[in-house]
GROMACS .gro file of C-alpha atoms in nm:
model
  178
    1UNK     CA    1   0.000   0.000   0.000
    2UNK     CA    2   0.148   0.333   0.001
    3UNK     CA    3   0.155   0.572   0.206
    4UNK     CA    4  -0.117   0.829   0.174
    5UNK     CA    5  -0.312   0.691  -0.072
    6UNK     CA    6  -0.688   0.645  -0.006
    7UNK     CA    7  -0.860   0.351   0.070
    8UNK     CA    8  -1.179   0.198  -0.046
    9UNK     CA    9  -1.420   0.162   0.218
   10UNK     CA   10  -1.366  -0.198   0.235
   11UNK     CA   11  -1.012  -0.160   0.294
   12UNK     CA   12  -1.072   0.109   0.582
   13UNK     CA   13  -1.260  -0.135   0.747
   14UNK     CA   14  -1.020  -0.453   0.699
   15UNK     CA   15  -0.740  -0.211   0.800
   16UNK     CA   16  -0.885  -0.103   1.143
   17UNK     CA   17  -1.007  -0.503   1.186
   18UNK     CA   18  -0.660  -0.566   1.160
   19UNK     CA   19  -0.508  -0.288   1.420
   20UNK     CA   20  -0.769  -0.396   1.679
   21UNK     CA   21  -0.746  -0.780   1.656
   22UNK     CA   22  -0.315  -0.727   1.623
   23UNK     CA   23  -0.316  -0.493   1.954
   24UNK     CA   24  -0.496  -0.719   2.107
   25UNK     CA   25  -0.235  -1.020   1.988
   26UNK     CA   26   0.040  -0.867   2.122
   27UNK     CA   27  -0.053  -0.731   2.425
   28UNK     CA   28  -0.134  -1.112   2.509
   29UNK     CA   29   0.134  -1.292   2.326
   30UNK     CA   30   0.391  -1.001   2.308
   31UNK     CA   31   0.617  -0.945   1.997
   32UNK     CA   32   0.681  -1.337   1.930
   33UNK     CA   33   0.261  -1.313   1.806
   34UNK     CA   34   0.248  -1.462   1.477
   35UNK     CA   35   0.083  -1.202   1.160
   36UNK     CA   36  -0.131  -1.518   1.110
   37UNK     CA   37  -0.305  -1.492   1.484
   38UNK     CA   38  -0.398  -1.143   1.389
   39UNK     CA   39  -0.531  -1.207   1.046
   40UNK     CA   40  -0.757  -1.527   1.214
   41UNK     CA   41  -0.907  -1.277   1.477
   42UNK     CA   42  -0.973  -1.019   1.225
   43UNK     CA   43  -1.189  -1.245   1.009
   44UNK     CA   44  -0.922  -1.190   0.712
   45UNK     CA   45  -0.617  -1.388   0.457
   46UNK     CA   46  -0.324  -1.349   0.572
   47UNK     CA   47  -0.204  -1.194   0.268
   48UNK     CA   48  -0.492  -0.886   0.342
   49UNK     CA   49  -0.253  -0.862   0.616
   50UNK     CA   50   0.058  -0.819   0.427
   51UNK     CA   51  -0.137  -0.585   0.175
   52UNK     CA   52  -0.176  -0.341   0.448
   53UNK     CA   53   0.181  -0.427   0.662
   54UNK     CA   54   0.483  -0.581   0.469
   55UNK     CA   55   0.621  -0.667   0.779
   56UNK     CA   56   0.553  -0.731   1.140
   57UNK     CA   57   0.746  -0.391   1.242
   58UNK     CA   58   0.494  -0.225   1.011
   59UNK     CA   59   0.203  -0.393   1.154
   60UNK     CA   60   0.360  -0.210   1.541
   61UNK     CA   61   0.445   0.061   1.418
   62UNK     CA   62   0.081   0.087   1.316
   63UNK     CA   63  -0.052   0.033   1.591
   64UNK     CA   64   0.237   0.311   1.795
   65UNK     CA   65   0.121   0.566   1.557
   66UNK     CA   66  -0.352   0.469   1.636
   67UNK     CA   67  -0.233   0.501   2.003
   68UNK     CA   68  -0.061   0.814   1.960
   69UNK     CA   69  -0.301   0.962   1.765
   70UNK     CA   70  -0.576   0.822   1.980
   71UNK     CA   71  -0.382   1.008   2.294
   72UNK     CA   72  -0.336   1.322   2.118
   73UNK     CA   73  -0.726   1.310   2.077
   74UNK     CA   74  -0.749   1.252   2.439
   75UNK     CA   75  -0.509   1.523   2.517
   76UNK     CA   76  -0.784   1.750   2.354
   77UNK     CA   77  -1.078   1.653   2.583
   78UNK     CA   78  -0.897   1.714   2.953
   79UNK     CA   79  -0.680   1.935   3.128
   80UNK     CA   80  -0.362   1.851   3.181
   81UNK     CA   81  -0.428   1.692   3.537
   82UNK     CA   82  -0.732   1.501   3.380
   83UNK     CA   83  -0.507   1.353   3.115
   84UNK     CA   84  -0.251   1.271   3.390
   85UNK     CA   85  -0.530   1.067   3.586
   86UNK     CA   86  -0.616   0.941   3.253
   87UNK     CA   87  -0.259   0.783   3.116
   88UNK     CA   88  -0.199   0.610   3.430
   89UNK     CA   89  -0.489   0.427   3.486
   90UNK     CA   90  -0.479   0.337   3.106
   91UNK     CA   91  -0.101   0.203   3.194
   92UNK     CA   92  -0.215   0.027   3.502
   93UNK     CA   93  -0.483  -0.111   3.367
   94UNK     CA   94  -0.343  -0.284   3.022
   95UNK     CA   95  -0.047  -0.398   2.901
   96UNK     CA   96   0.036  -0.179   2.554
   97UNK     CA   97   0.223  -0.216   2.251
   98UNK     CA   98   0.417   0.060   2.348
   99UNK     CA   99   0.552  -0.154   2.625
  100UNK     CA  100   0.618  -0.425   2.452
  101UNK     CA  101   0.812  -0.259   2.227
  102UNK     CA  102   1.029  -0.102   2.484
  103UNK     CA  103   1.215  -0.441   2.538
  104UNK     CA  104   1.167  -0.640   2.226
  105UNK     CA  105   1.455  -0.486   1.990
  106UNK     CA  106   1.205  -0.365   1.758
  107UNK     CA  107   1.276   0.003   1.647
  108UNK     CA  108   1.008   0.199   1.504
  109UNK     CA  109   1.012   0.544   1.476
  110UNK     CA  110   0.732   0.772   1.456
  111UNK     CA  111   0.920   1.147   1.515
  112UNK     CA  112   0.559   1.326   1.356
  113UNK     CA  113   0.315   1.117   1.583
  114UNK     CA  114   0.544   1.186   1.875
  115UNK     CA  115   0.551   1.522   1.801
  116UNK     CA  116   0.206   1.556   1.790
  117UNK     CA  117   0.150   1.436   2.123
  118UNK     CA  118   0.418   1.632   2.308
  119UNK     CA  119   0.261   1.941   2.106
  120UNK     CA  120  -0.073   1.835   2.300
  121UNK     CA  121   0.038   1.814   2.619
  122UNK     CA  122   0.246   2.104   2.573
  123UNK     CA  123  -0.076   2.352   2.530
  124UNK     CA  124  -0.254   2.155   2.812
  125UNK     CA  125   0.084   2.265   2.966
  126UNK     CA  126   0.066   2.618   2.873
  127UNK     CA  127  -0.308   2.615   2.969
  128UNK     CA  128  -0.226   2.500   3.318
  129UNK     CA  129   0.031   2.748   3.382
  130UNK     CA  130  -0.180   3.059   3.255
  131UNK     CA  131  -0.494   2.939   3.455
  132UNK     CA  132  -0.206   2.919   3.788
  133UNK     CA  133  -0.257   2.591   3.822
  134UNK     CA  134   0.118   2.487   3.715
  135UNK     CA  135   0.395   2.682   3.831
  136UNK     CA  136   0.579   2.894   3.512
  137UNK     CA  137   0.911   2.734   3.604
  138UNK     CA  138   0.795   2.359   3.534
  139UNK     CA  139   0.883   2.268   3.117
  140UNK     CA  140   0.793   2.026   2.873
  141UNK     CA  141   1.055   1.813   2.913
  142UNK     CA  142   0.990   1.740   3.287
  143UNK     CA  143   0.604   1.715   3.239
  144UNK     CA  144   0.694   1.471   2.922
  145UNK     CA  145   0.949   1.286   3.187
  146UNK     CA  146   0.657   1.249   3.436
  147UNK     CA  147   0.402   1.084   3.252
  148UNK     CA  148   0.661   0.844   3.111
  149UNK     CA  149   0.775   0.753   3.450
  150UNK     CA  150   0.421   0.754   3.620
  151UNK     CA  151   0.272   0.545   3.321
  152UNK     CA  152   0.560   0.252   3.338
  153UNK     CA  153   0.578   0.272   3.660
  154UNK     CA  154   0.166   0.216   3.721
  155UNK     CA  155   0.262  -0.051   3.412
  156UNK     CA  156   0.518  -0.275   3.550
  157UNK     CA  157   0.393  -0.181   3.953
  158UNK     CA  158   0.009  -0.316   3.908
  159UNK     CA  159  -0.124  -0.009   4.093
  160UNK     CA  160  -0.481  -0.003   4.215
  161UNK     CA  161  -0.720   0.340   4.204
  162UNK     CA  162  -0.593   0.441   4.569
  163UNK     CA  163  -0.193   0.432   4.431
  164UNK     CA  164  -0.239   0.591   4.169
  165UNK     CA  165  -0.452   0.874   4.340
  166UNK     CA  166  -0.188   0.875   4.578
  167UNK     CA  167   0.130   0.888   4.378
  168UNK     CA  168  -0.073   1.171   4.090
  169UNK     CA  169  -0.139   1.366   4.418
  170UNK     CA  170   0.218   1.418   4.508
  171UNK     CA  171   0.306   1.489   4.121
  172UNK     CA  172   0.015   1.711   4.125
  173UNK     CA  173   0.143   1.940   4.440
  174UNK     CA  174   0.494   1.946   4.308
  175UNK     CA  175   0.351   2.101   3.981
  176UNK     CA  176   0.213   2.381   4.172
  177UNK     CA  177   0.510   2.470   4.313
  178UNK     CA  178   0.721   2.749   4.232
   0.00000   0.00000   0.00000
């Protein structure tokens, strides 16, 4: 397929059956899932599969780039506290892709979808600070460095709904500060 062409309506929908049943493949068999579990659970050939993703790092990075997108969507609908509360319990809750790929050797880059979601929390930022609710000093990076650390942490730690109230509560006061 390439890149930015348009897709028939058929296609659309075999291409989003694909992306759901393949996240859910790997975030219960992890990168060793097999191309042919995912085209089984989306009702399609294998080679409808390979239409759409050449390769198996095509079919993640697929998937990276719908949960980015998906976030920066997300990112639109809160403040920057709500999409705090929001990341972590979505971390605690699942195992994601993005996980996965963190320790599987796999490199996929996606420098625009990235972009676009520190660009989104960057204005939930900016909206924080000029509503007082975020000291001026705290930056990006930090705030970016936060919600990595709080979401693999709630990830790999299990947390239940009183940690992570706890734990976003002391991240939450330390953003006020000045």
């Amino acid at each position: 397929m390439v890149e930015g062409s348009p897709l028939r309506a058929d296609a659309q929908r075999n291409r989003a059956r694909i992306l759901d049943a393949a996240e859910a493949v790997f975030a219960e068999f992890g990168t060793r899932a097999s191309t042919e579990e995912v085209a089984r659970r989306a009702g399609v050939a294998i080679g409808t599969v390979f239409r759409h993703f050449p390769t198996k790092d095509d079919l993640l990075a697929a998937i990276m780039k719908r949960l980015l997108a998906q976030l920066v969507e997300e990112a639109g609908k809160r403040d920057l506290f709500g999409f705090f509360t929001h990341l972590v319990a979505l971390a605690a809750a699942k195992k994601t892709v993005a996980d996965l790929l963190a320790g599987s050797g796999v490199d996929i880059r996606l420098p625009d979808a990235l972009g676009h979601l520190k660009e989104a929390v960057g204005r939930l930022l900016k909206q924080a600070q000029a509503a007082g609710a975020v000291a001026h000093t705290v930056r990006l990076p930090e705030v970016m460095a936060l919600l990595a650390s709080m979401c693999q942490g709630a990830l790999h730690g299990g947390w239940d709904k009183q940690l992570q109230a706890r734990t976003l509560a002391v991240i939450f006061a330390g953003l006020k500060r000045d």
